[in-house]
JSON list of C-alpha atoms in Angstrom, two decimals:
[
{"chain": "J", "resi": 1, "resn": "MET", "atom": "CA", "xyz": [-41.34, -10.07, -0.38]},
{"chain": "J", "resi": 2, "resn": "ARG", "atom": "CA", "xyz": [-40.11, -8.22, -3.48]},
{"chain": "J", "resi": 3, "resn": "PHE", "atom": "CA", "xyz": [-38.71, -5.42, -1.29]},
{"chain": "J", "resi": 4, "resn": "ALA", "atom": "CA", "xyz": [-36.83, -7.95, 0.85]},
{"chain": "J", "resi": 5, "resn": "ILE", "atom": "CA", "xyz": [-35.26, -9.53, -2.24]},
{"chain": "J", "resi": 6, "resn": "GLN", "atom": "CA", "xyz": [-34.22, -6.10, -3.56]},
{"chain": "J", "resi": 7, "resn": "CYS", "atom": "CA", "xyz": [-32.63, -5.27, -0.20]},
{"chain": "J", "resi": 8, "resn": "MET", "atom": "CA", "xyz": [-30.74, -8.57, -0.16]},
{"chain": "J", "resi": 9, "resn": "LEU", "atom": "CA", "xyz": [-29.45, -7.94, -3.69]},
{"chain": "J", "resi": 10, "resn": "MET", "atom": "CA", "xyz": [-28.32, -4.42, -2.80]},
{"chain": "J", "resi": 11, "resn": "VAL", "atom": "CA", "xyz": [-26.53, -5.65, 0.33]},
{"chain": "J", "resi": 12, "resn": "SER", "atom": "CA", "xyz": [-24.84, -8.43, -1.66]},
{"chain": "J", "resi": 13, "resn": "ALA", "atom": "CA", "xyz": [-23.72, -5.98, -4.34]},
{"chain": "J", "resi": 14, "resn": "PHE", "atom": "CA", "xyz": [-22.37, -3.62, -1.68]},
{"chain": "J", "resi": 15, "resn": "ASN", "atom": "CA", "xyz": [-20.41, -6.41, 0.01]},
{"chain": "J", "resi": 16, "resn": "VAL", "atom": "CA", "xyz": [-18.87, -7.52, -3.29]},
{"chain": "J", "resi": 17, "resn": "SER", "atom": "CA", "xyz": [-17.98, -3.91, -4.15]},
{"chain": "J", "resi": 18, "resn": "SER", "atom": "CA", "xyz": [-16.45, -3.37, -0.72]},
{"chain": "J", "resi": 19, "resn": "VAL", "atom": "CA", "xyz": [-14.25, -6.42, -1.05]},
{"chain": "J", "resi": 20, "resn": "ALA", "atom": "CA", "xyz": [-13.15, -5.38, -4.54]},
{"chain": "J", "resi": 21, "resn": "LEU", "atom": "CA", "xyz": [-12.35, -1.86, -3.36]},
{"chain": "J", "resi": 22, "resn": "ALA", "atom": "CA", "xyz": [-10.51, -3.15, -0.30]},
{"chain": "J", "resi": 23, "resn": "GLU", "atom": "CA", "xyz": [-8.29, -5.33, -2.46]},
{"chain": "J", "resi": 24, "resn": "GLU", "atom": "CA", "xyz": [-7.53, -2.67, -5.04]},
{"chain": "J", "resi": 25, "resn": "PRO", "atom": "CA", "xyz": [-4.91, -0.66, -3.06]},
{"chain": "J", "resi": 26, "resn": "ASN", "atom": "CA", "xyz": [-2.90, -3.81, -2.34]},
{"chain": "J", "resi": 27, "resn": "GLU", "atom": "CA", "xyz": [-2.88, -4.76, -6.02]},
{"chain": "J", "resi": 28, "resn": "ALA", "atom": "CA", "xyz": [-2.05, -1.21, -7.05]},
{"chain": "J", "resi": 29, "resn": "GLY", "atom": "CA", "xyz": [0.63, -1.08, -4.36]},
{"chain": "J", "resi": 30, "resn": "LYS", "atom": "CA", "xyz": [2.14, -4.33, -5.56]},
{"chain": "J", "resi": 31, "resn": "ARG", "atom": "CA", "xyz": [2.45, -2.91, -9.08]},
{"chain": "J", "resi": 32, "resn": "LYS", "atom": "CA", "xyz": [3.88, 0.37, -7.79]},
{"chain": "J", "resi": 33, "resn": "ALA", "atom": "CA", "xyz": [6.36, -1.37, -5.46]},
{"chain": "J", "resi": 34, "resn": "VAL", "atom": "CA", "xyz": [8.27, -3.07, -8.30]},
{"chain": "J", "resi": 35, "resn": "ALA", "atom": "CA", "xyz": [11.18, -0.65, -7.87]},
{"chain": "J", "resi": 36, "resn": "CYS", "atom": "CA", "xyz": [11.33, -1.42, -4.13]},
{"chain": "J", "resi": 37, "resn": "VAL", "atom": "CA", "xyz": [11.97, -5.14, -4.66]},
{"chain": "J", "resi": 38, "resn": "SER", "atom": "CA", "xyz": [15.68, -4.86, -5.46]},
{"chain": "J", "resi": 39, "resn": "CYS", "atom": "CA", "xyz": [16.46, -3.60, -1.95]},
{"chain": "J", "resi": 40, "resn": "HIS", "atom": "CA", "xyz": [13.47, -4.58, 0.19]},
{"chain": "J", "resi": 41, "resn": "GLY", "atom": "CA", "xyz": [12.84, -8.00, -1.38]},
{"chain": "J", "resi": 42, "resn": "ALA", "atom": "CA", "xyz": [9.93, -9.43, -3.36]},
{"chain": "J", "resi": 43, "resn": "ALA", "atom": "CA", "xyz": [8.01, -10.31, -0.18]},
{"chain": "J", "resi": 44, "resn": "GLY", "atom": "CA", "xyz": [9.07, -7.19, 1.72]},
{"chain": "J", "resi": 45, "resn": "ILE", "atom": "CA", "xyz": [11.94, -9.03, 3.42]},
{"chain": "J", "resi": 46, "resn": "SER", "atom": "CA", "xyz": [15.22, -7.27, 2.71]},
{"chain": "J", "resi": 47, "resn": "ASN", "atom": "CA", "xyz": [18.05, -8.95, 0.85]},
{"chain": "J", "resi": 48, "resn": "SER", "atom": "CA", "xyz": [20.61, -7.13, 2.99]},
{"chain": "J", "resi": 49, "resn": "PRO", "atom": "CA", "xyz": [20.89, -6.10, 6.65]},
{"chain": "J", "resi": 50, "resn": "ILE", "atom": "CA", "xyz": [21.43, -2.48, 5.59]},
{"chain": "J", "resi": 51, "resn": "TRP", "atom": "CA", "xyz": [17.86, -2.16, 4.24]},
{"chain": "J", "resi": 52, "resn": "PRO", "atom": "CA", "xyz": [14.80, -2.60, 6.45]},
{"chain": "J", "resi": 53, "resn": "ASN", "atom": "CA", "xyz": [12.10, -5.22, 6.06]},
{"chain": "J", "resi": 54, "resn": "LEU", "atom": "CA", "xyz": [8.82, -3.62, 5.01]},
{"chain": "J", "resi": 55, "resn": "ALA", "atom": "CA", "xyz": [6.51, -6.63, 5.27]},
{"chain": "J", "resi": 56, "resn": "GLY", "atom": "CA", "xyz": [4.02, -6.31, 8.11]},
{"chain": "J", "resi": 57, "resn": "GLN", "atom": "CA", "xyz": [4.93, -2.73, 9.00]},
{"chain": "J", "resi": 58, "resn": "LYS", "atom": "CA", "xyz": [1.96, -0.56, 9.87]},
{"chain": "J", "resi": 59, "resn": "SER", "atom": "CA", "xyz": [0.56, 1.30, 6.89]},
{"chain": "J", "resi": 60, "resn": "ALA", "atom": "CA", "xyz": [0.53, 4.67, 8.68]},
{"chain": "J", "resi": 61, "resn": "TYR", "atom": "CA", "xyz": [4.21, 4.28, 9.59]},
{"chain": "J", "resi": 62, "resn": "LEU", "atom": "CA", "xyz": [5.19, 3.44, 6.01]},
{"chain": "J", "resi": 63, "resn": "GLU", "atom": "CA", "xyz": [3.17, 6.38, 4.66]},
{"chain": "J", "resi": 64, "resn": "LYS", "atom": "CA", "xyz": [4.80, 8.76, 7.12]},
{"chain": "J", "resi": 65, "resn": "GLN", "atom": "CA", "xyz": [8.30, 7.57, 6.23]},
{"chain": "J", "resi": 66, "resn": "LEU", "atom": "CA", "xyz": [7.74, 7.70, 2.46]},
{"chain": "J", "resi": 67, "resn": "LYS", "atom": "CA", "xyz": [6.31, 11.23, 2.75]},
{"chain": "J", "resi": 68, "resn": "ALA", "atom": "CA", "xyz": [9.32, 12.27, 4.85]},
{"chain": "J", "resi": 69, "resn": "PHE", "atom": "CA", "xyz": [11.70, 10.86, 2.23]},
{"chain": "J", "resi": 70, "resn": "ARG", "atom": "CA", "xyz": [9.73, 12.60, -0.54]},
{"chain": "J", "resi": 71, "resn": "ALA", "atom": "CA", "xyz": [9.86, 15.95, 1.27]},
{"chain": "J", "resi": 72, "resn": "GLY", "atom": "CA", "xyz": [13.56, 15.55, 2.09]},
{"chain": "J", "resi": 73, "resn": "GLU", "atom": "CA", "xyz": [12.80, 15.64, 5.84]},
{"chain": "J", "resi": 74, "resn": "ARG", "atom": "CA", "xyz": [14.34, 12.18, 6.15]},
{"chain": "J", "resi": 75, "resn": "LYS", "atom": "CA", "xyz": [17.70, 11.91, 4.40]},
{"chain": "J", "resi": 76, "resn": "ASP", "atom": "CA", "xyz": [18.80, 8.98, 2.27]},
{"chain": "J", "resi": 77, "resn": "ALA", "atom": "CA", "xyz": [19.94, 9.70, -1.29]},
{"chain": "J", "resi": 78, "resn": "MET", "atom": "CA", "xyz": [18.40, 6.52, -2.72]},
{"chain": "J", "resi": 79, "resn": "MET", "atom": "CA", "xyz": [15.08, 6.80, -0.88]},
{"chain": "J", "resi": 80, "resn": "ASN", "atom": "CA", "xyz": [14.78, 10.54, -1.50]},
{"chain": "J", "resi": 81, "resn": "ALA", "atom": "CA", "xyz": [15.13, 9.91, -5.23]},
{"chain": "J", "resi": 82, "resn": "MET", "atom": "CA", "xyz": [12.73, 6.92, -5.16]},
{"chain": "J", "resi": 83, "resn": "ALA", "atom": "CA", "xyz": [10.04, 8.76, -3.16]},
{"chain": "J", "resi": 84, "resn": "LYS", "atom": "CA", "xyz": [10.26, 12.11, -4.96]},
{"chain": "J", "resi": 85, "resn": "PRO", "atom": "CA", "xyz": [7.92, 11.23, -7.88]},
{"chain": "J", "resi": 86, "resn": "LEU", "atom": "CA", "xyz": [5.37, 9.37, -5.71]},
{"chain": "J", "resi": 87, "resn": "SER", "atom": "CA", "xyz": [1.91, 10.87, -5.32]},
{"chain": "J", "resi": 88, "resn": "ASP", "atom": "CA", "xyz": [-0.01, 10.63, -2.05]},
{"chain": "J", "resi": 89, "resn": "GLN", "atom": "CA", "xyz": [-2.08, 7.84, -3.64]},
{"chain": "J", "resi": 90, "resn": "ASP", "atom": "CA", "xyz": [1.07, 5.97, -4.72]},
{"chain": "J", "resi": 91, "resn": "ILE", "atom": "CA", "xyz": [2.36, 6.15, -1.16]},
{"chain": "J", "resi": 92, "resn": "LYS", "atom": "CA", "xyz": [-0.95, 5.00, 0.27]},
{"chain": "J", "resi": 93, "resn": "ASP", "atom": "CA", "xyz": [-1.07, 2.04, -2.15]},
{"chain": "J", "resi": 94, "resn": "ILE", "atom": "CA", "xyz": [2.53, 0.97, -1.51]},
{"chain": "J", "resi": 95, "resn": "ALA", "atom": "CA", "xyz": [2.05, 1.23, 2.26]},
{"chain": "J", "resi": 96, "resn": "ALA", "atom": "CA", "xyz": [-1.16, -0.81, 2.08]},
{"chain": "J", "resi": 97, "resn": "TYR", "atom": "CA", "xyz": [0.61, -3.49, 0.06]},
{"chain": "J", "resi": 98, "resn": "TYR", "atom": "CA", "xyz": [3.58, -3.87, 2.38]},
{"chain": "J", "resi": 99, "resn": "SER", "atom": "CA", "xyz": [1.45, -3.75, 5.51]},
{"chain": "J", "resi": 100, "resn": "SER", "atom": "CA", "xyz": [-0.63, -6.63, 4.13]},
{"chain": "J", "resi": 101, "resn": "LEU", "atom": "CA", "xyz": [2.41, -8.92, 3.85]},
{"chain": "J", "resi": 102, "resn": "LYS", "atom": "CA", "xyz": [3.41, -11.26, 6.66]}
]
């Protein structure tokens, strides 16, 4: 009986930790995406037809594009400058945030 209770507690703790860890990139991405808001909108919906909507895009696609901008493989003066200082983790977090939006 004691063993069963210990197992249940461990599983509960794991589930809570997993949820907390799963939410962390989106929160981190939201904080890191503050500079993106002026062009791509607060909810990832662009304020102008010249800038793409980011909300709901696949995370892998967003990561690939941000890395291409950072490396200069994809050319856009504004995006190259914005992506240049981003770490791989920054990119992952921002992509996770925007892909979580509807």
